[in-house]
């Protein structure tokens, strides 16, 4: 019997023993094609020898030095590299060990900015429903996924939630995409007014929604309108690119395609590509200057911030993305993947919507295409799909509850950037077989 507290306590997990490009191999020798890069993590696949070499070399030189005493060469080099590639203005970086930590740091930086700039009365964060920002208490407070929050509400910080961008279900039949963006922006501004003047310190959103909504992209101008509202009200904009950032959507930063620069941004997952656990929070001069001329230090830390080996691994990932032209490859393979998905699923009786960008796609399932009626949640379509996919040798990321926390099933697809066209066909074929099995299955 295992001593590990696994994610599910009544499930036997196969043991992964090796990686081969986009494939994972279990202890019985079975191969699985990884169509979701785990959870949009393993963007270079599972056996990148350059990254592994860089990590080994750093371990030989210096594994770790505590940041209360030292800085290190790989941490400095990664900071230079990331800020040089980041949207103009994101010039400062704080390294941590994952996405939740990056979000916690972002929220605390934003609040500290308010305090240090003489605006201590700003104590309200606004976020969006059906969002995921992590599982620690601050990040969970910001998150709008009901099933994650359930039971923990008494411990959560007061965060106000507005509507996410979810065109498939929320844009009116007669509404243009631009009109939809304006409606969402107006809702955001009304929430600021309701919270009270000078009370809101930040707004946090995933630039492209990840697991909870399944790669839903914002309508044109949405983020420009949000940026403008934040500026007019003195509110910091935090973009959570933990899942959608670091090349996943075809540009290194998802916000590049939205024409906005946040005050604070969070990245993780693809940053270390699974070779090392690492996340980062970037911010602008405005935020740093308020702290520098105030207390002089961020009131935040973890033991493993700026971990030398993690930074060396992430730096090697960044080099690989640039030197191998992987962003262009994500765009080209992404277009191929979208076509492959549309060929199999556009007319499928149980597929309501296919959306996404780059190598980041969501397919939403419905019981009835005409009425957009979801499957009965009791059928657990998403859970059945995950099992059916694994039986096919396919790893993907199905999820339930997109609509309202309970109803709605979709699958998130985020293959490694190194995937070939024939491997994308393999993914689409296996997914089609798995969907047909799952949609036909009786309740568990
Ligand atoms: C958008 C987003 N933010 C934050 C997180 C939390 O990251 P982690 O699981 O590394 O703590 C996730 C994880 O899925 C995420 O998708």
XYZ file of C-alpha atoms and ligand atoms in Angstrom:
460
model
C 0.000 0.000 0.000
C 1.248 3.475 -0.838
C 2.200 5.911 1.930
C 1.663 8.878 -0.372
C -1.411 11.033 0.086
C -2.269 10.903 -3.597
C -4.693 13.349 -5.234
C -7.421 10.740 -5.046
C -7.284 8.323 -2.147
C -9.251 5.595 -3.894
C -7.357 5.448 -7.155
C -4.335 3.360 -8.154
C -1.917 5.422 -10.194
C 0.426 3.804 -12.700
C 4.076 4.519 -12.010
C 5.829 6.748 -14.544
C 9.391 5.581 -15.077
C 10.676 7.310 -18.206
C 10.054 10.015 -20.755
C 10.637 10.030 -24.495
C 9.871 13.371 -26.163
C 6.113 13.900 -25.880
C 5.588 10.378 -24.456
C 5.579 9.130 -20.869
C 6.252 5.470 -20.157
C 4.947 3.564 -17.139
C 6.490 0.675 -15.217
C 4.710 -1.886 -17.405
C 6.271 -0.344 -20.523
C 3.045 1.277 -21.665
C 3.483 4.543 -23.621
C 1.169 7.535 -23.273
C 1.241 10.527 -25.576
C 1.109 13.618 -23.387
C -1.499 15.876 -24.992
C -1.669 18.242 -22.033
C 2.027 18.452 -21.031
C 0.801 17.265 -17.626
C -1.008 20.476 -16.691
C 0.509 22.667 -19.425
C 3.953 22.172 -17.900
C 6.222 19.940 -20.006
C 6.551 22.223 -23.032
C 9.842 20.602 -24.121
C 8.588 17.067 -23.645
C 10.051 14.647 -21.134
C 13.625 13.977 -22.223
C 15.343 17.231 -23.154
C 19.051 16.495 -22.815
C 20.203 20.115 -23.043
C 18.050 21.151 -20.113
C 19.071 18.070 -18.137
C 22.761 18.830 -18.841
C 22.376 22.441 -17.674
C 20.761 21.284 -14.431
C 23.479 18.679 -13.797
C 26.191 21.263 -14.462
C 24.614 23.676 -11.965
C 24.358 20.902 -9.369
C 28.077 20.258 -9.828
C 28.860 23.972 -9.348
C 26.378 25.001 -6.650
C 22.949 23.479 -5.958
C 21.534 26.211 -3.708
C 22.440 29.254 -1.654
C 19.950 30.951 0.678
C 18.847 34.331 -0.661
C 19.239 36.071 2.698
C 22.997 35.707 2.184
C 23.660 35.485 -1.536
C 22.508 36.004 -5.058
C 23.661 33.475 -7.698
C 24.773 33.602 -11.290
C 21.887 31.488 -12.731
C 19.268 33.529 -10.855
C 20.755 36.804 -12.103
C 21.051 35.446 -15.653
C 17.465 34.186 -15.668
C 16.210 37.536 -14.350
C 18.092 39.343 -17.147
C 16.768 36.922 -19.737
C 13.120 37.041 -18.606
C 12.921 40.803 -18.219
C 14.609 41.307 -21.612
C 11.890 39.155 -23.240
C 8.975 40.472 -21.147
C 6.538 43.164 -22.301
C 8.124 46.596 -21.856
C 8.035 47.733 -18.258
C 8.072 44.351 -16.504
C 11.651 44.926 -15.401
C 11.833 43.213 -12.018
C 11.406 39.586 -11.093
C 10.866 37.580 -7.928
C 11.523 33.825 -8.170
C 9.534 31.205 -6.287
C 8.723 27.507 -6.671
C 5.400 27.370 -8.525
C 2.203 29.044 -9.649
C 0.378 29.432 -6.323
C 3.461 31.017 -4.794
C 3.758 33.375 -7.762
C 0.139 34.456 -7.275
C 0.526 34.853 -3.492
C 3.531 37.102 -4.096
C 1.612 39.115 -6.713
C -1.330 39.772 -4.386
C 0.954 40.733 -1.497
C 3.117 42.960 -3.715
C -0.014 44.747 -4.917
C -1.319 45.286 -1.403
C 2.099 46.403 -0.175
C 2.274 48.855 -3.079
C -1.026 50.362 -1.877
C 0.220 50.628 1.702
C 3.631 52.045 0.792
C 2.177 54.587 -1.604
C -0.101 56.030 1.067
C -3.256 54.204 -0.029
C -3.715 51.772 2.859
C -7.484 52.123 2.500
C -7.290 50.044 -0.655
C -8.019 46.586 0.710
C -10.200 44.898 -1.914
C -9.091 42.557 -4.675
C -11.348 41.884 -7.659
C -11.031 38.607 -9.566
C -13.231 36.572 -11.916
C -15.588 33.684 -11.445
C -14.616 30.302 -12.971
C -10.936 31.165 -12.583
C -8.085 29.251 -10.983
C -5.128 30.984 -9.385
C -3.796 28.220 -7.126
C -4.544 26.277 -3.984
C -2.878 28.305 -1.199
C -5.289 30.468 0.772
C -4.577 33.805 -0.915
C -4.629 32.309 -4.400
C -7.715 30.265 -3.507
C -9.444 33.452 -2.311
C -8.787 35.009 -5.706
C -9.886 31.889 -7.569
C -13.470 31.666 -8.663
C -13.852 27.914 -9.027
C -16.575 27.036 -6.567
C -15.668 23.406 -6.052
C -12.143 24.380 -4.950
C -13.418 26.998 -2.509
C -16.176 24.872 -0.982
C -15.624 24.248 2.723
C -12.736 26.705 2.982
C -14.866 29.876 2.715
C -14.411 30.883 6.377
C -10.645 30.983 5.809
C -10.690 32.946 2.557
C -9.913 36.630 2.164
C -12.783 38.813 0.921
C -12.396 38.987 -2.846
C -15.094 40.233 -5.217
C -15.704 38.256 -8.388
C -16.944 39.425 -11.793
C -17.747 37.473 -14.961
C -14.990 35.710 -16.891
C -14.629 35.818 -20.695
C -16.716 32.835 -21.780
C -18.059 33.673 -25.198
C -19.502 30.283 -26.025
C -22.098 30.499 -23.269
C -22.199 34.140 -22.211
C -22.087 36.274 -25.345
C -25.609 37.194 -26.392
C -26.943 35.926 -29.714
C -27.200 39.496 -31.025
C -24.090 40.777 -29.307
C -20.875 41.489 -31.234
C -17.562 40.339 -29.748
C -16.658 43.997 -29.184
C -20.027 44.634 -27.519
C -19.459 41.630 -25.282
C -16.042 43.002 -24.266
C -17.633 46.384 -23.476
C -20.344 44.720 -21.379
C -17.775 42.796 -19.330
C -15.705 45.949 -18.854
C -18.784 47.867 -17.702
C -19.569 45.108 -15.213
C -16.010 45.402 -13.857
C -16.296 49.171 -13.469
C -19.679 48.847 -11.762
C -18.105 46.411 -9.267
C -15.378 48.957 -8.504
C -18.051 51.593 -7.844
C -19.948 49.148 -5.609
C -16.793 48.336 -3.635
C -16.398 52.025 -2.930
C -14.092 54.715 -4.193
C -10.409 54.132 -3.472
C -11.030 50.673 -1.970
C -9.811 48.346 -4.739
C -6.061 47.707 -4.912
C -5.885 45.181 -7.772
C -7.689 43.132 -10.390
C -6.372 39.648 -11.203
C -7.230 37.570 -14.275
C -5.821 34.757 -16.384
C -4.987 36.305 -19.770
C -6.261 33.150 -21.499
C -8.320 31.058 -19.087
C -6.740 27.739 -18.256
C -8.058 24.556 -16.731
C -11.358 25.787 -15.292
C -12.797 27.208 -18.514
C -10.611 25.339 -21.008
C -8.528 27.804 -23.031
C -11.174 30.496 -23.446
C -9.638 33.540 -25.141
C -10.699 37.129 -24.392
C -12.787 39.008 -26.967
C -10.993 41.808 -28.861
C -10.194 44.860 -26.736
C -11.354 43.288 -23.469
C -7.982 43.676 -21.776
C -7.389 47.139 -23.259
C -10.689 48.249 -21.705
C -9.776 46.604 -18.396
C -6.327 48.236 -18.446
C -7.920 51.628 -19.025
C -10.405 51.179 -16.174
C -7.618 50.074 -13.812
C -5.573 53.155 -14.736
C -8.484 55.526 -14.238
C -9.173 54.094 -10.777
C -5.574 53.671 -9.616
C -5.933 49.868 -9.542
C -3.040 47.491 -10.333
C -3.614 44.914 -13.071
C -2.255 41.450 -12.237
C -2.179 38.954 -15.107
C -1.868 35.297 -14.144
C 0.017 33.618 -16.989
C 1.006 30.599 -14.915
C -0.668 28.315 -17.447
C -1.050 30.382 -20.620
C 2.341 32.107 -20.522
C 5.868 31.162 -21.605
C 4.994 30.457 -25.216
C 1.910 28.292 -24.774
C -0.316 30.584 -26.887
C 2.312 31.227 -29.583
C 3.929 34.307 -28.047
C 6.168 34.140 -25.005
C 3.600 36.193 -23.096
C -0.114 35.759 -23.777
C -0.699 39.464 -23.043
C 1.459 40.407 -26.060
C -1.533 39.406 -28.201
C -3.851 41.603 -26.115
C -1.775 44.773 -26.453
C -1.557 45.379 -22.709
C 1.173 45.286 -20.100
C 0.135 44.378 -16.557
C 1.652 45.994 -13.462
C 2.355 42.534 -12.077
C 2.523 39.185 -13.899
C 2.774 35.587 -12.710
C 4.414 32.710 -14.570
C 5.324 29.105 -13.641
C 4.584 25.738 -15.307
C 6.294 26.156 -18.730
C 8.987 28.328 -17.129
C 10.734 25.251 -15.767
C 8.965 22.909 -18.187
C 8.773 20.277 -15.458
C 12.550 19.918 -15.267
C 12.572 22.074 -12.132
C 9.800 23.474 -9.906
C 9.921 27.231 -10.436
C 7.581 30.205 -10.710
C 8.099 33.932 -10.958
C 6.318 37.205 -10.307
C 7.351 40.152 -12.455
C 6.526 43.766 -11.803
C 7.115 47.278 -13.046
C 9.230 50.158 -11.720
C 6.090 51.759 -10.294
C 5.591 48.867 -7.865
C 9.266 48.484 -6.980
C 9.857 52.225 -6.566
C 7.050 52.555 -4.025
C 8.656 49.820 -1.946
C 12.216 51.081 -2.475
C 11.311 54.552 -1.300
C 9.168 53.162 1.518
C 10.139 50.237 3.721
C 12.842 49.079 1.282
C 11.870 45.396 1.309
C 9.042 43.174 0.195
C 7.386 41.677 3.250
C 7.417 38.213 1.749
C 9.780 35.256 1.360
C 10.155 31.493 1.068
C 13.172 29.287 1.752
C 13.541 28.256 -1.889
C 13.120 31.609 -3.657
C 15.768 32.149 -6.315
C 16.852 28.494 -6.180
C 20.068 28.257 -8.186
C 19.403 24.870 -9.792
C 15.778 25.728 -10.586
C 16.915 28.982 -12.215
C 19.609 27.177 -14.246
C 16.964 24.747 -15.521
C 14.531 27.523 -16.435
C 17.280 29.464 -18.194
C 18.090 26.419 -20.315
C 14.381 26.138 -21.175
C 14.330 29.786 -22.279
C 17.415 29.234 -24.450
C 15.837 26.143 -26.012
C 12.646 28.051 -26.866
C 14.625 30.814 -28.576
C 17.402 28.831 -30.217
C 15.067 26.192 -31.654
C 12.513 28.730 -32.899
C 9.819 27.073 -30.801
C 7.419 30.040 -30.658
C 7.041 29.961 -34.450
C 6.648 26.190 -34.178
C 3.871 26.582 -31.582
C 2.007 28.887 -33.979
C 2.446 26.565 -36.979
C 1.702 23.323 -35.117
C -1.133 25.098 -33.321
C -2.787 25.888 -36.646
C -2.334 22.244 -37.695
C -3.750 21.061 -34.366
C -6.813 23.288 -34.606
C -7.502 21.901 -38.068
C -7.021 18.323 -36.823
C -9.466 18.961 -33.970
C -12.026 20.638 -36.229
C -11.860 17.741 -38.713
C -12.718 15.233 -35.983
C -14.960 17.287 -33.709
C -16.582 20.241 -35.509
C -19.616 18.144 -36.457
C -19.459 15.749 -33.503
C -22.885 15.422 -31.858
C -21.391 15.962 -28.388
C -19.012 18.836 -29.089
C -20.379 22.336 -28.607
C -17.270 24.453 -28.930
C -13.573 24.308 -29.876
C -11.466 27.281 -28.783
C -7.914 28.253 -28.066
C -4.724 29.683 -29.386
C -1.216 28.362 -30.098
C -0.881 24.879 -28.612
C -3.570 25.579 -26.020
C -7.035 24.278 -26.916
C -10.276 23.525 -25.173
C -13.071 21.292 -26.449
C -16.403 21.678 -24.654
C -18.870 18.798 -24.604
C -22.654 19.034 -24.668
C -25.511 16.574 -24.504
C -27.303 18.600 -27.187
C -25.524 20.892 -29.663
C -28.642 22.859 -30.548
C -29.602 23.880 -27.016
C -26.016 23.774 -25.655
C -27.444 21.619 -22.853
C -24.521 20.139 -20.875
C -24.274 16.517 -19.796
C -25.831 15.639 -16.453
C -22.959 16.153 -13.969
C -23.897 12.805 -12.370
C -22.584 11.114 -15.536
C -19.078 12.443 -14.715
C -18.257 12.707 -18.373
C -14.933 14.408 -17.663
C -13.803 11.637 -15.301
C -14.897 8.957 -17.755
C -13.047 10.775 -20.529
C -9.815 10.860 -18.556
C -10.027 7.117 -17.910
C -10.983 6.317 -21.513
C -8.117 8.480 -22.786
C -5.577 6.754 -20.550
C -6.854 3.414 -21.778
C -6.071 4.700 -25.297
C -2.569 5.751 -24.210
C -3.494 9.449 -24.199
C -2.922 11.978 -21.420
C -5.287 14.952 -21.512
C -6.849 17.312 -18.967
C -10.666 16.967 -18.764
C -12.550 19.084 -16.239
C -16.137 19.561 -15.096
C -18.080 22.567 -13.847
C -17.094 25.235 -16.361
C -20.636 26.638 -16.533
C -21.469 27.169 -12.886
C -19.129 25.060 -10.789
C -21.201 21.915 -11.355
C -22.363 21.629 -14.947
C -20.302 21.632 -18.120
C -17.526 19.284 -19.280
C -14.507 20.137 -21.361
C -11.019 18.897 -22.058
C -7.902 21.051 -22.063
C -5.228 20.153 -24.596
C -1.725 21.582 -24.370
C 0.785 19.350 -26.150
C 4.549 19.907 -25.818
C 5.965 22.503 -28.245
C 8.138 19.779 -29.805
C 5.170 17.684 -30.946
C 5.138 16.652 -34.622
C 2.175 16.835 -37.007
C 1.767 13.052 -36.998
C 1.783 13.079 -33.197
C -0.947 15.751 -33.260
C -2.984 13.435 -35.495
C -2.342 10.611 -33.030
C -3.668 12.858 -30.224
C -6.776 13.890 -32.173
C -7.537 10.275 -33.191
C -7.095 8.907 -29.688
C -9.187 11.730 -28.240
C -12.010 11.007 -30.669
C -12.081 7.335 -29.673
C -11.957 8.255 -25.972
C -14.759 10.827 -26.313
C -16.957 8.295 -28.063
C -16.362 5.759 -25.296
C -16.888 8.309 -22.479
C -20.026 9.873 -23.943
C -21.552 6.403 -24.326
C -20.769 5.239 -20.808
C -23.447 4.833 -18.111
C -23.057 6.726 -14.801
C -20.290 5.420 -12.526
C -3.668 30.033 -14.042
C -3.055 29.312 -12.887
N -2.608 30.003 -11.838
C -2.028 29.407 -10.772
C -1.899 28.035 -10.724
C -1.269 27.371 -9.520
O -0.033 26.836 -9.866
P 0.625 25.674 -8.998
O -0.220 24.467 -9.148
O 2.002 25.533 -9.593
O 0.695 26.154 -7.585
C -2.357 27.269 -11.793
C -2.250 25.791 -11.763
O -2.887 25.080 -12.489
C -2.943 27.918 -12.904
O -3.411 27.227 -13.947
